[in-house]
Short mmCIF file of C-alpha atoms in Angstrom, two decimals:
data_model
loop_
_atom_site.label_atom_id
_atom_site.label_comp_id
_atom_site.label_asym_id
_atom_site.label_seq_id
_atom_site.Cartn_x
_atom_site.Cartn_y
_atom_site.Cartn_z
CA UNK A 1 0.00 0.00 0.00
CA UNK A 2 1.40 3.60 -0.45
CA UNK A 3 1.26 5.70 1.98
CA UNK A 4 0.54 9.69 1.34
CA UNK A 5 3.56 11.43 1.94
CA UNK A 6 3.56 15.09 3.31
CA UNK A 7 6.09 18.22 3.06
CA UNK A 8 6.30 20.48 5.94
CA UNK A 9 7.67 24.03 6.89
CA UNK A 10 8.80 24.19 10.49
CA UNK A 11 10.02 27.66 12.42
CA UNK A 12 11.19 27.26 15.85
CA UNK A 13 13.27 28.43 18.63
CA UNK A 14 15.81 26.08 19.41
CA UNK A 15 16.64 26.97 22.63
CA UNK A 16 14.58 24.13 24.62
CA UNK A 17 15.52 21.81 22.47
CA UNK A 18 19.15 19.05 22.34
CA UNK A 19 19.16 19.85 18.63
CA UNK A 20 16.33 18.56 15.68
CA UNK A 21 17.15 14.86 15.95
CA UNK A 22 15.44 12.49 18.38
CA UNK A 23 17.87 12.04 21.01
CA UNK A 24 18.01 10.15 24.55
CA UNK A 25 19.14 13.29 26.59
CA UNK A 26 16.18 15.45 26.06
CA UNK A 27 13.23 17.17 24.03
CA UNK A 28 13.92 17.32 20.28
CA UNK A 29 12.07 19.79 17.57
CA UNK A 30 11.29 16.07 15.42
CA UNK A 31 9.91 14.42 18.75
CA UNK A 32 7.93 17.16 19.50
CA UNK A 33 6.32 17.33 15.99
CA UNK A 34 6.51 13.50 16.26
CA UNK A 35 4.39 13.08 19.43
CA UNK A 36 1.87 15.47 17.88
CA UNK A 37 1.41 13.35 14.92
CA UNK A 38 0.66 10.63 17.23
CA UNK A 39 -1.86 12.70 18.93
CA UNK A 40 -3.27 13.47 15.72
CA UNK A 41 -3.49 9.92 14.13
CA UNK A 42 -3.06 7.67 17.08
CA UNK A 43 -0.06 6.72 15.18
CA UNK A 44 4.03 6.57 15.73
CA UNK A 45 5.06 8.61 13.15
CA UNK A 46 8.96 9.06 11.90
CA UNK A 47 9.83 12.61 11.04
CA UNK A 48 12.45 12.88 8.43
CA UNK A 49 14.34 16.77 8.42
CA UNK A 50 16.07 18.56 6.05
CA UNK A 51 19.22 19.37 8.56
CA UNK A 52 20.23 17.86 11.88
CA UNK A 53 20.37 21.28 13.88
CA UNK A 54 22.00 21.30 17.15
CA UNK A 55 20.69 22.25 20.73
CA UNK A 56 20.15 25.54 20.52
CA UNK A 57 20.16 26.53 17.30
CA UNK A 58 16.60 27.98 15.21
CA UNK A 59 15.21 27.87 11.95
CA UNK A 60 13.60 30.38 9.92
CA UNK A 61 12.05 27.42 7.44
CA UNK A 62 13.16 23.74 8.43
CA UNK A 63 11.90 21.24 6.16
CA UNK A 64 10.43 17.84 6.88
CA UNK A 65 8.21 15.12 5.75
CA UNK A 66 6.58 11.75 6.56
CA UNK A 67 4.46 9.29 5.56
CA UNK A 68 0.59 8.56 6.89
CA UNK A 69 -1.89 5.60 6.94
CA UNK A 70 -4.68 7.64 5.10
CA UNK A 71 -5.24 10.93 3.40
CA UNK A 72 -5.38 14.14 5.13
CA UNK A 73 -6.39 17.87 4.02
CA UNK A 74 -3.28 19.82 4.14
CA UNK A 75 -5.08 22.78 5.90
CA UNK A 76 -6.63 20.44 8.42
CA UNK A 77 -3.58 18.65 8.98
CA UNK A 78 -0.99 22.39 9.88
CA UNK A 79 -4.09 23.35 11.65
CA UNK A 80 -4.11 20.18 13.87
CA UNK A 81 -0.15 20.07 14.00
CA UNK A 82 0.35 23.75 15.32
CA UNK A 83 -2.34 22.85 18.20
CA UNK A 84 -0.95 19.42 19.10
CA UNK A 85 2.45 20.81 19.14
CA UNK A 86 1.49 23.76 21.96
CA UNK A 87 3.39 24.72 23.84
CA UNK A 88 6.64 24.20 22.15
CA UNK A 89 8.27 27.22 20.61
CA UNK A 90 7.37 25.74 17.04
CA UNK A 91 4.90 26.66 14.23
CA UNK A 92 4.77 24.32 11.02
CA UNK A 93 4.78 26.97 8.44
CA UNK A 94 2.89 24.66 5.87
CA UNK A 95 2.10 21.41 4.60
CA UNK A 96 1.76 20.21 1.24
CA UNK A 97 1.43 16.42 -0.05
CA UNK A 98 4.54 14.85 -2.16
CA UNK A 99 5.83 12.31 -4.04
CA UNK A 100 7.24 9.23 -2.31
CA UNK A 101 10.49 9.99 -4.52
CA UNK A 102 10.70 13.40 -2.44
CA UNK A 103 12.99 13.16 1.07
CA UNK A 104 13.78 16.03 2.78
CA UNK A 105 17.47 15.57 3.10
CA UNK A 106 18.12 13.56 0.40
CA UNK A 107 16.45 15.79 -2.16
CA UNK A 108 17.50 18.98 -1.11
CA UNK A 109 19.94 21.01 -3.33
CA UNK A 110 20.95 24.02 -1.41
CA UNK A 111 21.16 25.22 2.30
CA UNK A 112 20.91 28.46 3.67
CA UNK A 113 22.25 29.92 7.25
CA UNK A 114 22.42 33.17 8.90
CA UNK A 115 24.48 33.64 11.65
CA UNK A 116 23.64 36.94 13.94
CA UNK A 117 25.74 38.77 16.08
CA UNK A 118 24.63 42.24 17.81
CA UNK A 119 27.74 44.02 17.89
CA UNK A 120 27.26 46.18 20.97
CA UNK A 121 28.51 47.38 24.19
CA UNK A 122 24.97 47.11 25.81
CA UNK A 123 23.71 43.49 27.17
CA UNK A 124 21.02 41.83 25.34
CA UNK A 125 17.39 42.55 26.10
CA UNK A 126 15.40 41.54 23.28
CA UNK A 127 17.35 39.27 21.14
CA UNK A 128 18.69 36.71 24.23
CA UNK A 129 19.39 33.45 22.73
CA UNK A 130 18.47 35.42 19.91
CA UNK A 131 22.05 36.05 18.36
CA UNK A 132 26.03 36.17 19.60
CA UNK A 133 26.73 39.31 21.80
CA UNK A 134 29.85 40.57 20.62
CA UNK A 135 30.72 44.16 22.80
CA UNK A 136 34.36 44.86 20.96
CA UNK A 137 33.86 46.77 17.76
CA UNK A 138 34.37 44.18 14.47
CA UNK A 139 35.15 45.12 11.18
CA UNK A 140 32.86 44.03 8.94
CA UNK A 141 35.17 44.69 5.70
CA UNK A 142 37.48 42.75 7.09
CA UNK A 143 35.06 40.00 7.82
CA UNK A 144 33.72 40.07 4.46
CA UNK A 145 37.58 39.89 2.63
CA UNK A 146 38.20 36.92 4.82
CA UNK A 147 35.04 35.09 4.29
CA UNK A 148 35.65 34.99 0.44
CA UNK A 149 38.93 32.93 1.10
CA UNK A 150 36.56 29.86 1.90
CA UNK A 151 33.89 30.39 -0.85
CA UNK A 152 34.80 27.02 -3.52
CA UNK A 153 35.23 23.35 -2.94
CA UNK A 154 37.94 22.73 -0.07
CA UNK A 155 39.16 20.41 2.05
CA UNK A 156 37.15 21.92 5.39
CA UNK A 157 38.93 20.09 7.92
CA UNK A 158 39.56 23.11 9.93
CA UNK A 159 35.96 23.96 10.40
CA UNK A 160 34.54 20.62 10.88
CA UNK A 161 33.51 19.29 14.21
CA UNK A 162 35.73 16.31 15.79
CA UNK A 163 32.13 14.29 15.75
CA UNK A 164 31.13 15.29 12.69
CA UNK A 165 29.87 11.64 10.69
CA UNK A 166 30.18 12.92 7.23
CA UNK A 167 32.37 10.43 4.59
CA UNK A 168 34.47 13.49 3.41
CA UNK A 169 35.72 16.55 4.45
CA UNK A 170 35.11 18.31 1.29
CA UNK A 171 32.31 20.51 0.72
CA UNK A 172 31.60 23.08 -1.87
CA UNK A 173 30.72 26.55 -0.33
CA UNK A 174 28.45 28.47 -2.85
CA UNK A 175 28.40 31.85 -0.70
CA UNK A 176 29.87 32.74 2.61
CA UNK A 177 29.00 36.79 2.58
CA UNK A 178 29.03 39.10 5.99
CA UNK A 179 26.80 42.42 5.87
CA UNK A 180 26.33 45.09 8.89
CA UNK A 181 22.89 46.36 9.51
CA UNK A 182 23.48 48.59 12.08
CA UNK A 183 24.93 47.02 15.48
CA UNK A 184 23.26 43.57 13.62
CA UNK A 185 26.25 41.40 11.68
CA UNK A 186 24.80 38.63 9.79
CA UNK A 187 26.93 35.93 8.37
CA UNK A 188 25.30 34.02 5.27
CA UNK A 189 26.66 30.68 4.01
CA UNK A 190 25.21 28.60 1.17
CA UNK A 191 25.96 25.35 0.24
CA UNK A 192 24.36 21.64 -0.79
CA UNK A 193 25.22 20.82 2.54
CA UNK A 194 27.42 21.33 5.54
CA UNK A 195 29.75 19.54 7.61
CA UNK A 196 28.50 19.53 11.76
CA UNK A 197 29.61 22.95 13.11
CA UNK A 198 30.92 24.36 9.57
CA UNK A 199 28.91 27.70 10.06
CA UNK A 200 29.72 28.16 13.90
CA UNK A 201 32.95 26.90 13.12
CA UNK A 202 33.83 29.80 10.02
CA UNK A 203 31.72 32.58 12.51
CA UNK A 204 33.65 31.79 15.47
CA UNK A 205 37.14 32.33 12.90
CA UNK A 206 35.73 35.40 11.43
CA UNK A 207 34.74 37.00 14.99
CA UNK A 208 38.65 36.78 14.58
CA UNK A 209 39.00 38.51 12.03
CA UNK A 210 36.27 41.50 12.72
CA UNK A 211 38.27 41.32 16.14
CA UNK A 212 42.00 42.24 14.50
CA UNK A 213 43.43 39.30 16.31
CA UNK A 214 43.60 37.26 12.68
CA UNK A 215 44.26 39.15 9.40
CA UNK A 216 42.05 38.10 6.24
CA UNK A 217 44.94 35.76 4.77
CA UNK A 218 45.35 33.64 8.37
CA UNK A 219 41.49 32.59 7.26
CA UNK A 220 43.14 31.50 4.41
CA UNK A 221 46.24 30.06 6.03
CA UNK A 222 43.96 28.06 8.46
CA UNK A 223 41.61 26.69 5.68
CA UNK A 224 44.59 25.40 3.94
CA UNK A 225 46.13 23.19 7.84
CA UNK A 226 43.52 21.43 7.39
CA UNK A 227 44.01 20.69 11.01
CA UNK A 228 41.21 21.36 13.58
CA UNK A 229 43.75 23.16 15.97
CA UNK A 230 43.83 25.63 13.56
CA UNK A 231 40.36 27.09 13.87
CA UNK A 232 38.91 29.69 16.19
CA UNK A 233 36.50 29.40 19.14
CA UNK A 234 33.29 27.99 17.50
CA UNK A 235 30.53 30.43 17.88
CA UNK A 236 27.49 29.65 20.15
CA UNK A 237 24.75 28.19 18.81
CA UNK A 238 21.98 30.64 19.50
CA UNK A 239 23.38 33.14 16.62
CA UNK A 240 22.79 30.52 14.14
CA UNK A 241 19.44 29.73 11.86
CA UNK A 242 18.82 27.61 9.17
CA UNK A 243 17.32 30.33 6.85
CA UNK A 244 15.49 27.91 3.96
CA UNK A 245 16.07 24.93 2.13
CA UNK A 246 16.18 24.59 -1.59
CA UNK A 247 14.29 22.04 -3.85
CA UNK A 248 13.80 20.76 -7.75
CA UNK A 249 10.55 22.67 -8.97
CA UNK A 250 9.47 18.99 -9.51
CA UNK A 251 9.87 17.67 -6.34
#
């Protein structure tokens, strides 16, 4: 029998959470969207994401999907999923029915982050857990020339987490650009996809930079060791969101 499969848009805070994935040590963003499936069909449900965020860390538009016993309405079904799911800082964004050829990781072509910091001397208020509080003055420019030293295919040792799982070290970065808005510095990376901590890894180097403690070129110079010694503190996770995922028209 084939089952209906179903596309969803997810926003949430991360902060409550140990990262997307279902995990032993506490609430996760899938088992809370999980458990409201089974409140919805009476049904254990796997939910399948787009990206395995960690604790902390939020997304502007997640993507998921998963299979169900029977047809649903995809109004009836976001408006049943954003009640069951109460009170958990998440909102499921929409829901549209697939393909079964369609997997949210698997199928997904790009990957968009944003990494905030509020470049200030004044505490946070507003935006805690919202972004990286950074009180020394950065240099944006300086930010910016360094981050296009990892834009390209490399070898991203350096910036890749001692746990990450990934078969390779060798990603292709499609856009790694740094803009000022104000005291807001936001750090946007695209690629297919990302080694675990890339972004927080290449923030955490280019708070460096913005810093003066590492010219533009040592970016360079570290990308090249290929050595995780080499890279700087990795930034905290509440500065980072996954911004949107990309897809094939068709899918």
């Amino acid at each position: 029998m084939i089952m209906p499969r179903y596309r969803i848009t997810v926003e949430y805070d991360g902060t409550p959470f140990v990262g997307w994935q279902v995990q032993s040590n506490g609430p996760s963003v899938a088992g809370a969207i999980a458990a409201a499936l089974e409140r919805l069909t009476g049904k254990q449900i796997a939910v399948h994401g787009a990206g395995r965020t960690d604790a902390g860390v939020h997304a502007y538009a997640q993507v998921a999907h998963f299979d169900l016993a029977a047809s649903w309405d995809c109004f009836r079904l976001r408006e049943g999923l954003n009640a069951c799911v109460r009170p958990n800082p998440i909102a499921i964004l929409a829901v549209d029915e697939t393909s079964d050829e369609f997997h949210a990781r698997y199928s997904a072509r790009a990957r968009h982050y944003v990494y905030r910091i509020l470049n200030r001397r004044a505490p946070l208020a507003l935006e805690a857990n919202r972004a990286w509080h950074v009180g020394i003055p950065l240099d944006h420019g300086a930010m910016a020339e360094a981050a296009a030293h990892l834009i390209g295919r490399h070898d991203f040792t350096t910036f890749r987490s001692v746990e990450c799982q990934s078969s390779s070290p060798v990603k292709t970065l499609d856009a790694l650009s740094v803009q000022r808005l104000g005291d807001l510095i936001e750090i946007r990376a695209t690629a297919r996809s990302f080694l675990h901590n890339q972004v927080r890894s290449m923030a955490g180097s280019l708070k460096l930079v913005g810093e003066g403690k590492w010219r533009p070129l040592d970016l360079k110079n570290a990308l090249a060791a290929r050595d995780r010694a080499a890279c700087g503190p990795v930034a905290p996770p509440h500065g980072l969101y996954l911004l949107r995922v990309d897809y094939d028209l068709a899918k």
